[in-house]
Tab-separated table of C-alpha atoms in Angstrom:
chain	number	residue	atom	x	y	z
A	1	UNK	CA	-36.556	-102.138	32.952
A	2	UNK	CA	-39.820	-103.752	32.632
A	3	UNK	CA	-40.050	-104.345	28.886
A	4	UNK	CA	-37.209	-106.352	27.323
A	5	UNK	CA	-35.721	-104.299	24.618
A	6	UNK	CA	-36.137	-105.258	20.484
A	7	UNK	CA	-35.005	-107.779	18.861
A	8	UNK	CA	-30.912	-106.728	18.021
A	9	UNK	CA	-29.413	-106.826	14.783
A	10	UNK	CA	-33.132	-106.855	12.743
A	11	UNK	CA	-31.764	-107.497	9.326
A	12	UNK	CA	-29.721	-110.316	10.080
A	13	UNK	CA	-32.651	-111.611	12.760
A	14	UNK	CA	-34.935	-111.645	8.933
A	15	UNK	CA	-32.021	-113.873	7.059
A	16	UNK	CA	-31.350	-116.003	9.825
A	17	UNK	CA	-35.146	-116.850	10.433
A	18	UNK	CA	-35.167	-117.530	6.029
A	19	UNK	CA	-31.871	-119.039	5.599
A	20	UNK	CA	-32.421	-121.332	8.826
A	21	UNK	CA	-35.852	-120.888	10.105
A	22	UNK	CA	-34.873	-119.246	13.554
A	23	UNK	CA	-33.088	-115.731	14.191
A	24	UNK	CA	-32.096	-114.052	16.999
A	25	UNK	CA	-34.229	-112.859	20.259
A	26	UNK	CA	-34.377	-109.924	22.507
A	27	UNK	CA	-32.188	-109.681	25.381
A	28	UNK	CA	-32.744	-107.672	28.730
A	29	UNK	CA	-32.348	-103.959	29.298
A	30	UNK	CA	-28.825	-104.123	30.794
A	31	UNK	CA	-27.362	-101.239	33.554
A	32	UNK	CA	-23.969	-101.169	34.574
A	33	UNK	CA	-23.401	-103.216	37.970
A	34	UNK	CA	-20.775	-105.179	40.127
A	35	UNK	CA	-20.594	-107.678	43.027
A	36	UNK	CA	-17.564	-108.383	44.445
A	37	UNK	CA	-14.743	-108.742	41.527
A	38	UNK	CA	-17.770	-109.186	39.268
A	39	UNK	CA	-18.956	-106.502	37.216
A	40	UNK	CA	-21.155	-105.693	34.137
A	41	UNK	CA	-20.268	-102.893	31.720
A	42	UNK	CA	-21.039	-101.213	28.932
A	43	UNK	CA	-19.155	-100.288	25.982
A	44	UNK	CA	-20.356	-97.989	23.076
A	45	UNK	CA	-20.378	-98.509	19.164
A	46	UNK	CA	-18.098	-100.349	17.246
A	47	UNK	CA	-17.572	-103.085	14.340
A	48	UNK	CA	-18.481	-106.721	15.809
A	49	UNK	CA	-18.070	-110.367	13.944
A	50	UNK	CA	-20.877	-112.744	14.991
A	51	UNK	CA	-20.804	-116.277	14.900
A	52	UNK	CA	-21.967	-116.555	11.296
A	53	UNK	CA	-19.991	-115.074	8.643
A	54	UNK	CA	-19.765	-110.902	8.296
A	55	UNK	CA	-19.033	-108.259	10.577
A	56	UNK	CA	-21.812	-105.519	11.923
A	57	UNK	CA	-21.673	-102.536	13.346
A	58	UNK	CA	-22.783	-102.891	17.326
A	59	UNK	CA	-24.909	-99.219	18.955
A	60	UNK	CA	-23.117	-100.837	22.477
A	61	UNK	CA	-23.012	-104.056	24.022
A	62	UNK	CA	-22.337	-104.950	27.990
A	63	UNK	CA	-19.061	-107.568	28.942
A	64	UNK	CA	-19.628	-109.322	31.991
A	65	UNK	CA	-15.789	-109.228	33.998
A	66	UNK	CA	-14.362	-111.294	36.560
A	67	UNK	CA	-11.783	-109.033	37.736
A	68	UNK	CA	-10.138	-107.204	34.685
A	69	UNK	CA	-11.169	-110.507	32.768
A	70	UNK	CA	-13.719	-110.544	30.090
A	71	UNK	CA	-15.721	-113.773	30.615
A	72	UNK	CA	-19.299	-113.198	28.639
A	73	UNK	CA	-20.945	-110.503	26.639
A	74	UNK	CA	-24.082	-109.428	24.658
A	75	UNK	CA	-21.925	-109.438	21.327
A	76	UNK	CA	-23.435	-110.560	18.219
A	77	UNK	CA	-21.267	-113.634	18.157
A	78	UNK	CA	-23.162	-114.661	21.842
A	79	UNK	CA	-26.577	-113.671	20.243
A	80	UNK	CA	-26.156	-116.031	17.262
A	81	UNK	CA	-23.982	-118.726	19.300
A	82	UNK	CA	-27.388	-119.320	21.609
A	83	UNK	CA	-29.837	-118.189	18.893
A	84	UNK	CA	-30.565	-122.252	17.653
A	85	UNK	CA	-31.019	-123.230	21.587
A	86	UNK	CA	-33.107	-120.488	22.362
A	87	UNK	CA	-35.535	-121.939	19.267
A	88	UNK	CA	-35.517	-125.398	20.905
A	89	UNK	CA	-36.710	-123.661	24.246
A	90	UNK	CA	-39.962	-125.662	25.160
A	91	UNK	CA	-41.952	-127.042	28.110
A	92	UNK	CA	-39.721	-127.037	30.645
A	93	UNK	CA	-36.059	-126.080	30.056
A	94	UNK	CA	-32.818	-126.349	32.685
A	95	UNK	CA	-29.844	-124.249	31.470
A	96	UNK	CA	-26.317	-124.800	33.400
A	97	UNK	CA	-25.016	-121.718	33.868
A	98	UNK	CA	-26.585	-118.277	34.310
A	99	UNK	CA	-24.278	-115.784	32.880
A	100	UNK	CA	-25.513	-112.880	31.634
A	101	UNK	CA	-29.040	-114.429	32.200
A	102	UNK	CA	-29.710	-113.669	28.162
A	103	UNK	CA	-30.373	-117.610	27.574
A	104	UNK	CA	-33.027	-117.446	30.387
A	105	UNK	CA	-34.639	-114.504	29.576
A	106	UNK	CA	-35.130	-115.377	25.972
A	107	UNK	CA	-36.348	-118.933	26.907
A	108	UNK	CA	-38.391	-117.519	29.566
A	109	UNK	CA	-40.578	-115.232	27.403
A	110	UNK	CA	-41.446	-118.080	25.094
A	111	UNK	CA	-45.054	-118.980	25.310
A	112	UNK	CA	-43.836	-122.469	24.651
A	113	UNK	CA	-41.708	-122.579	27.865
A	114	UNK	CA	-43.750	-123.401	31.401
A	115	UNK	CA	-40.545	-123.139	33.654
A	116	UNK	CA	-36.849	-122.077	33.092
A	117	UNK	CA	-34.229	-123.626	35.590
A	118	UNK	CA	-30.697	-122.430	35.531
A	119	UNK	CA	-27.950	-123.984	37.365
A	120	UNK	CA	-25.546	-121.875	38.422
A	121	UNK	CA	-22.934	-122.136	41.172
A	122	UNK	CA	-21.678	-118.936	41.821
A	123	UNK	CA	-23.585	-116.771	44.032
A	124	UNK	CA	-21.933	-113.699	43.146
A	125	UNK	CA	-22.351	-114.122	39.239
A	126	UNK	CA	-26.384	-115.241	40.639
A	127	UNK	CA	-26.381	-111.580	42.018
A	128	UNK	CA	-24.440	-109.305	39.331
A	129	UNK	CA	-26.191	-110.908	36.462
A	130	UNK	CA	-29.725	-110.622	38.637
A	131	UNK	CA	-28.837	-106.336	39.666
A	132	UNK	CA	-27.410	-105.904	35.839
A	133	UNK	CA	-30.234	-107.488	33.642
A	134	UNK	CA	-32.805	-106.271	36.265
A	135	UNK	CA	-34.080	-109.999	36.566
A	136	UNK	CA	-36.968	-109.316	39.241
A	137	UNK	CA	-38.389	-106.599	36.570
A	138	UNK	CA	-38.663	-109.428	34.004
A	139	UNK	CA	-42.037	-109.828	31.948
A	140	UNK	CA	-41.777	-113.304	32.555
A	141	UNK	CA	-39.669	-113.754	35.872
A	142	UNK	CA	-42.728	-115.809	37.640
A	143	UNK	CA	-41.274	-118.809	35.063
A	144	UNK	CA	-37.450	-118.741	36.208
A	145	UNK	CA	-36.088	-120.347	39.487
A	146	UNK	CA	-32.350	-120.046	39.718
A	147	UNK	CA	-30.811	-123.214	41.782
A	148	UNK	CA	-27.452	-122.529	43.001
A	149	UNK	CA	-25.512	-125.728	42.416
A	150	UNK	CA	-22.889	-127.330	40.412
A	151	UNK	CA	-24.228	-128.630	37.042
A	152	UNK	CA	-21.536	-131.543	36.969
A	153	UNK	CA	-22.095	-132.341	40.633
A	154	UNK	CA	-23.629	-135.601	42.138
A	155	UNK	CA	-26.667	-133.601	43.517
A	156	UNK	CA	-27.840	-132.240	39.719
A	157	UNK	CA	-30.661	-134.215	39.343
A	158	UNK	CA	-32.250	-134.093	42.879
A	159	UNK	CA	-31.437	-130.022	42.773
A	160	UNK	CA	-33.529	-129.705	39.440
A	161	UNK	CA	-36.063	-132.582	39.866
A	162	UNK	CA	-37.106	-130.783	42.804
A	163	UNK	CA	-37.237	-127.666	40.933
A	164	UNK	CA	-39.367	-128.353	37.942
A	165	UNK	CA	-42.097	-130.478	40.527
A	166	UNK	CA	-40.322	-134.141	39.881
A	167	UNK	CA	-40.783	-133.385	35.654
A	168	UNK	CA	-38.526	-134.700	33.230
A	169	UNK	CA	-36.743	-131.762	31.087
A	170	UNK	CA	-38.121	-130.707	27.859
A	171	UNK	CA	-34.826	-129.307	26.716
A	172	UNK	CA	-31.751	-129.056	28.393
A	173	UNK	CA	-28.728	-126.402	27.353
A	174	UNK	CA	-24.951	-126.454	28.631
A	175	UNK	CA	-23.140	-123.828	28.728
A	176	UNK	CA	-20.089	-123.508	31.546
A	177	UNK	CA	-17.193	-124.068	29.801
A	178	UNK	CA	-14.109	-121.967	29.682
A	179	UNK	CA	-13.914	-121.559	25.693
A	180	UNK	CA	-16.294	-122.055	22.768
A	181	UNK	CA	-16.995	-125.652	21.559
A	182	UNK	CA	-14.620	-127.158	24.344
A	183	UNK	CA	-13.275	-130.909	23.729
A	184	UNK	CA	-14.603	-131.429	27.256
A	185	UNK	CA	-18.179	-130.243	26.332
A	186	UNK	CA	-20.124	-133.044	24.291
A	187	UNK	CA	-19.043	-135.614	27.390
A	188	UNK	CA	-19.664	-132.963	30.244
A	189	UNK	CA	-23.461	-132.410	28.534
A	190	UNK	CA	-23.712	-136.207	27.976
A	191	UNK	CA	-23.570	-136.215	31.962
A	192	UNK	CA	-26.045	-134.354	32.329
A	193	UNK	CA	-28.121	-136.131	29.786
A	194	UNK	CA	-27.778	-138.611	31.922
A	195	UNK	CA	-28.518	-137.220	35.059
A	196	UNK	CA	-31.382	-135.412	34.186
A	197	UNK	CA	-32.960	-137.580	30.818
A	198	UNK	CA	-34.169	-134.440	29.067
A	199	UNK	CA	-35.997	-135.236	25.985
A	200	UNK	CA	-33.413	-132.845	23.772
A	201	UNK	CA	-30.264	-131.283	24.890
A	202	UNK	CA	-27.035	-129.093	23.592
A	203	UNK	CA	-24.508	-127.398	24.317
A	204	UNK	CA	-22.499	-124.171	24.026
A	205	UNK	CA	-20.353	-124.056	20.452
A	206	UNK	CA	-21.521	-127.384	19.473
A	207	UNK	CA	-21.823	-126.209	15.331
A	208	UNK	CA	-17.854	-126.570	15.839
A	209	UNK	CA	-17.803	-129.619	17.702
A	210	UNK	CA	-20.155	-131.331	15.170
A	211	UNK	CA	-18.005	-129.716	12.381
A	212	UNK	CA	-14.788	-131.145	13.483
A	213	UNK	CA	-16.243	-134.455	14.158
A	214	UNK	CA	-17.474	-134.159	10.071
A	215	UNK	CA	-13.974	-133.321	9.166
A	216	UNK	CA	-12.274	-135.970	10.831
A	217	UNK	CA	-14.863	-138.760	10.003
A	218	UNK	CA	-15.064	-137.350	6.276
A	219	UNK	CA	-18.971	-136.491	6.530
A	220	UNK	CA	-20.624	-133.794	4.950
A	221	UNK	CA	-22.872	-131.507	7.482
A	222	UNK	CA	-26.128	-132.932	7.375
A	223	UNK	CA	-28.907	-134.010	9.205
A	224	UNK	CA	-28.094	-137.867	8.795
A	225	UNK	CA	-24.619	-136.967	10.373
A	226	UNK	CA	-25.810	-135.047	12.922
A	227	UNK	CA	-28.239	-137.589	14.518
A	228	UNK	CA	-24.982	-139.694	14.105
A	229	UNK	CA	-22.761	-137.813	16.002
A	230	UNK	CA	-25.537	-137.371	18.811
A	231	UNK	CA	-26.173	-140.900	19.085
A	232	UNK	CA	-22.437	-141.074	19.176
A	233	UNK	CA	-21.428	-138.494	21.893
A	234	UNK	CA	-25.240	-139.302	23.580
A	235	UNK	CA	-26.782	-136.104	23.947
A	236	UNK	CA	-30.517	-136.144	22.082
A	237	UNK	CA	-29.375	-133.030	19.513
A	238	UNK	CA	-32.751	-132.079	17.366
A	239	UNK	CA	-32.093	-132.381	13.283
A	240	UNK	CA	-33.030	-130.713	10.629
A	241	UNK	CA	-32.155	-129.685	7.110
A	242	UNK	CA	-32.293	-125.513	8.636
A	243	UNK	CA	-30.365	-126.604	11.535
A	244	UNK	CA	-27.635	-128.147	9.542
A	245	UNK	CA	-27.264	-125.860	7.376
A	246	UNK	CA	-26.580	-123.547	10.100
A	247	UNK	CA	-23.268	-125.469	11.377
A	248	UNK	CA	-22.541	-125.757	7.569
A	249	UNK	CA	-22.124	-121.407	7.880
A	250	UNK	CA	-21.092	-121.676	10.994
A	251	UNK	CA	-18.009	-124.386	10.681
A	252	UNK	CA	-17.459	-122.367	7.110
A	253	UNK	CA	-16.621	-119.452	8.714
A	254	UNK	CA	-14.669	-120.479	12.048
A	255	UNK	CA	-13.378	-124.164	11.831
A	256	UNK	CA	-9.690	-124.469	9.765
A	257	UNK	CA	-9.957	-126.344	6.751
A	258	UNK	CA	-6.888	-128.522	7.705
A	259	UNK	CA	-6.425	-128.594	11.233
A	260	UNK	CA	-2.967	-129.375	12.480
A	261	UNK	CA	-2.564	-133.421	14.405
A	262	UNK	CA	-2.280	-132.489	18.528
A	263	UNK	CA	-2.747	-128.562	18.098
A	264	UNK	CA	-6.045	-126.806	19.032
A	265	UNK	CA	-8.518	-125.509	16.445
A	266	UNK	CA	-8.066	-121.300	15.783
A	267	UNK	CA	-11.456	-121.086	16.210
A	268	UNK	CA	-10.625	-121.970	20.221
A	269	UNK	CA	-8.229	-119.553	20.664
A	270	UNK	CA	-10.142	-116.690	18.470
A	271	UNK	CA	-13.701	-117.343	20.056
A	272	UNK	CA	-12.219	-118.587	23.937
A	273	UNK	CA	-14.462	-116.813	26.554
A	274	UNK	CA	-13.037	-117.045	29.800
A	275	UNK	CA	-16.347	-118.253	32.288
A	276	UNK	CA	-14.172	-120.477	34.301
A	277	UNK	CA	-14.342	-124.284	33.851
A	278	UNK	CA	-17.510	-126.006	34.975
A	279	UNK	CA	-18.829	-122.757	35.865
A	280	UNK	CA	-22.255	-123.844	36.331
């Protein structure tokens, strides 16, 4: 489990890295494994959507369950959902929550990234995600340190400045919330922000929550709009014409055009991934 495996999905790796100017990234060599009533398993071949518009046809892909609950997998729609993050990945970089570890693996075998921290609370999702994507075997593992804490708790910045040798984070990336592009995400990663004063930072689904924010102000996608809305929701997003154009496909293919006063967005209940709230 020494080598992480190829880069998944190559043709649509090649159009995102033209269309957008950043694709996808390889992902451990995953094994079947459980601690406690967490488990990792895989599944064999069958038609996937991603996160961009068009379905593919998946050779397997591993769920990570709590119980008989589906909370995270290695789908294309994951892959794509992190891909822009993973391209930020510099210096040093804290992620809140572990996961499946694929964020921190990715990040970690950048040669642009010194040190990976990931926040995670859960010491049994710390040990099934460590025995299932063989973390210890990692080409890189000398650059991750995994700090078991809560990512919204009063300790964060202590816990990480301690971790990273008192430095200020290059990038940071959220991602603990119970569905994609929750309405408590921009303001949970703003905290952070806060906390830990990285010099960029995002979050988990936020193509949709930038997307909705366009439709209700009555913006088009761009880069102008985005550094808006970051200034707005105060978390230091990174703009660009690729990047925007990304939430443009993105909030094409998942956002409703006309989305109903006091209801939540289909794309919450169609993409919701159960992780447990603030499960960093």
């Amino acid at each position: 489990m020494a080598d992480p495996s190829p880069f998944p999905h190559p043709e649509r790796h090649r159009a995102m890295l033209a269309r957008y100017g950043f694709g996808l990234f390889p992902i451990p060599r995953y094994r079947d494994a459980a601690v406690g009533p967490w488990r990792v398993a895989r599944y064999g071949r069958g038609p996937v959507e991603g996160y961009l518009p068009g379905m593919v046809l998946e050779p397997e892909r591993h769920v990570l369950h709590h119980g008989r609950t589906a909370w995270m997998s290695t789908s294309l729609m994951e892959l794509e959902s992190h891909a822009f993050h993973v391209h930020q990945a510099t210096g040093v970089v804290v992620v809140a929550g572990l996961g499946m570890a694929m964020y921190a693996h990715a990040a970690s075998l950048r040669p642009e990234v010194l040190r990976v921290v990931v926040v995670e609370r859960a010491a049994e999702v710390i040990a099934v995600a460590g025995a299932a994507a063989g973390m210890d075997y990692w080409p890189r593992r000398d650059k991750v340190v995994v700090v078991q804490a809560d990512a919204l708790g009063d300790d964060l910045a202590e816990r990480v400045l301690e971790a990273t040798g008192g430095r200020r984070p290059d990038y940071l990336y959220a991602d603990i919330w119970a569905e994609l592009a929750a309405p408590a995400a921009p303001g949970d990663t703003a905290w952070m922000v806060r906390a830990l004063q990285p010099k960029a930072a995002g979050w988990w689904g936020q193509e949709l929550s930038f997307g909705r924010w366009c439709q209700e102000h009555g913006q088009a996608m761009e880069p102008a709009a985005l550094t808006a809305y970051a200034q707005e929701v105060g978390v230091p997003i990174p703009a660009s014409a690729g990047y925007a154009a990304f939430c443009r496909d993105v909030a094409a293919a998942r956002l409703p055009r006309r989305p109903t006063a006091g209801q939540p967005g289909g794309w919450r209940r169609l993409w919701g991934r159960l992780r447990g709230a603030r499960g960093g």
